[in-house]
Coordinates of C-alpha atoms in Angstrom, one line a residue:
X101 CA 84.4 91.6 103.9
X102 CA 87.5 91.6 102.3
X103 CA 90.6 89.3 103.6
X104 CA 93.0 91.9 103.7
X105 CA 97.0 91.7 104.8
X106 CA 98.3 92.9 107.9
X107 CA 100.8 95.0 105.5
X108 CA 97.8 96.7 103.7
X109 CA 95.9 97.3 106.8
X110 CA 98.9 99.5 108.3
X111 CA 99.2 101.1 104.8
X112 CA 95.9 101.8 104.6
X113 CA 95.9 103.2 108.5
X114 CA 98.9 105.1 107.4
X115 CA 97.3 106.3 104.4
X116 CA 94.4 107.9 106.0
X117 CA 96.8 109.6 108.6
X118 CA 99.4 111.4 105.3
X119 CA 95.8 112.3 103.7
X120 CA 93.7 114.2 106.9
X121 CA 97.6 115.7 107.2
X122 CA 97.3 116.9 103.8
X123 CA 94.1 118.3 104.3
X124 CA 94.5 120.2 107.3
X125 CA 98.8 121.3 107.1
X126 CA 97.6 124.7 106.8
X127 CA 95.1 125.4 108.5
X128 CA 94.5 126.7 112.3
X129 CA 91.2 124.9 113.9
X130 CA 89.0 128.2 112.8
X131 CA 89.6 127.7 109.1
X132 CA 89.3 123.7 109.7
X133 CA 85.9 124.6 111.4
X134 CA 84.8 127.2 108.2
X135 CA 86.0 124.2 105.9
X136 CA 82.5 121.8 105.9
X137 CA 84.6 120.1 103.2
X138 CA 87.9 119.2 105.1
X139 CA 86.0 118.2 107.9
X140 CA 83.9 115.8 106.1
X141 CA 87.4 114.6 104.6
X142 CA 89.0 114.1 107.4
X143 CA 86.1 112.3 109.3
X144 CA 85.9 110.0 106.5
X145 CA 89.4 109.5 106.7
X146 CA 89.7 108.9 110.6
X147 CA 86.5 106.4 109.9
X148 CA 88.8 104.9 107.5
X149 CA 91.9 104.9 110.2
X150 CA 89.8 102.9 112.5
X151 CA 88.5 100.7 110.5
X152 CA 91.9 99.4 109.2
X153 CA 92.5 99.5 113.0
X154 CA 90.0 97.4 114.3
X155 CA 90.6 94.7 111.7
X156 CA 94.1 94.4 113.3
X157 CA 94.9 90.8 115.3
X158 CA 94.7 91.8 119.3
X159 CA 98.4 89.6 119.2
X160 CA 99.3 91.6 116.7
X161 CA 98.4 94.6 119.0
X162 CA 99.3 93.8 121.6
X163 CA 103.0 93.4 120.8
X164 CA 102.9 97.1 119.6
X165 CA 100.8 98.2 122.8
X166 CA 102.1 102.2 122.2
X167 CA 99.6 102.4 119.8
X168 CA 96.7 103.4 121.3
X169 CA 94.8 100.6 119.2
X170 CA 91.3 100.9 120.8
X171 CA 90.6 104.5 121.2
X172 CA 91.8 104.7 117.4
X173 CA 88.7 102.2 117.1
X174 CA 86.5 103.3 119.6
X175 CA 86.6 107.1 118.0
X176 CA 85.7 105.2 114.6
X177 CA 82.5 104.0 116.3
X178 CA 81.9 107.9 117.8
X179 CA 82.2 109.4 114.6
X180 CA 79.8 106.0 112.4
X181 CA 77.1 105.9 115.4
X182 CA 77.0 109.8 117.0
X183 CA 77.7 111.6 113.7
X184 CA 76.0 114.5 114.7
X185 CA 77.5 114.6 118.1
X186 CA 81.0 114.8 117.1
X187 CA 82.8 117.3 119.2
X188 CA 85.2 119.2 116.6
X189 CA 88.2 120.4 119.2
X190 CA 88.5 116.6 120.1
X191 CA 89.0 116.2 116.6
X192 CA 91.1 118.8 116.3
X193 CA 92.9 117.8 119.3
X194 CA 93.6 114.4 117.6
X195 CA 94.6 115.8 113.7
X196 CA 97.3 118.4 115.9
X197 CA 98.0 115.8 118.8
X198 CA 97.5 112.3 118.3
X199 CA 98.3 111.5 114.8
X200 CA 101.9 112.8 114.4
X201 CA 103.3 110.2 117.0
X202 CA 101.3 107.6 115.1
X203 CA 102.3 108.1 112.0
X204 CA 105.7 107.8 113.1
X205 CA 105.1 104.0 115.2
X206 CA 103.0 102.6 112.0
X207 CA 106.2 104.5 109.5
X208 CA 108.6 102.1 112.1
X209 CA 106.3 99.2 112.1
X210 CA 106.5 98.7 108.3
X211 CA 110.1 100.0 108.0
X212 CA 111.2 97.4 110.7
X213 CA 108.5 94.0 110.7
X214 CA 108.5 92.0 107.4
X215 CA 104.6 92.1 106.9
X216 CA 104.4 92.5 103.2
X217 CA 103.4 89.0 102.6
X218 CA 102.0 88.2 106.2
X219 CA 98.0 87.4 106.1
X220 CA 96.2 88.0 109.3
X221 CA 95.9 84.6 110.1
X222 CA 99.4 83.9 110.3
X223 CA 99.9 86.6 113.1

């Protein structure tokens, strides 16, 4: 794997967040359920979000404990190991509810910590 810095971790958590946005700004949960493509976008895109997530320093975390750090990972590991399981209003629930607020602490995190040269290691 990768050695990746903290900087592009948040970038690539707040990348995946501005895309499943994209995808799903106009649309109501029907038309996200009737769209087997934006689904699949977006659940590659909250894998993606996790990921990033749970490559994250637990110091590094922990000093920004509003983010709900693990159940941005654990839903990663729902959506890898129980595929077929997903539940698509939780999903919903989290495009709609979750990821607004997040977007904006991960915006302020990069806006306000000087990370673009920090490596994981140094945190």
């Amino acid at each position: 794997m990768s050695k990746r810095s903290l900087y592009i971790l948040l970038t690539d958590m707040l990348e995946a967040v501005d895309t499943i946005q994209e995808y799903t700004n106009d649309l109501n949960y029907e038309s996200f359920l009737n769209s087997k493509m934006v689904r699949d976008a977006v659940v590659r895109n909250v894998q993606v979000l996790g990921g990033a997530a749970n490559r994250i320093p637990k110091p590094f975390r922990d000093q920004h404990a509003t983010i709900e750090w693990l159940r941005i990972i654990r839903t990663r590991h729902i959506l890898v190991h129980d595929y077929f399981g997903l539940d698509y209003k939780i999903l919903w629930r989290i495009i709609t509810v979750h990821l607004p607020p997040l977007q904006q602490s991960i915006k302020q995190i990069l806006d306000i910590d000087p990370l673009e040269d920090a490596d994981i290691d140094q945190i």
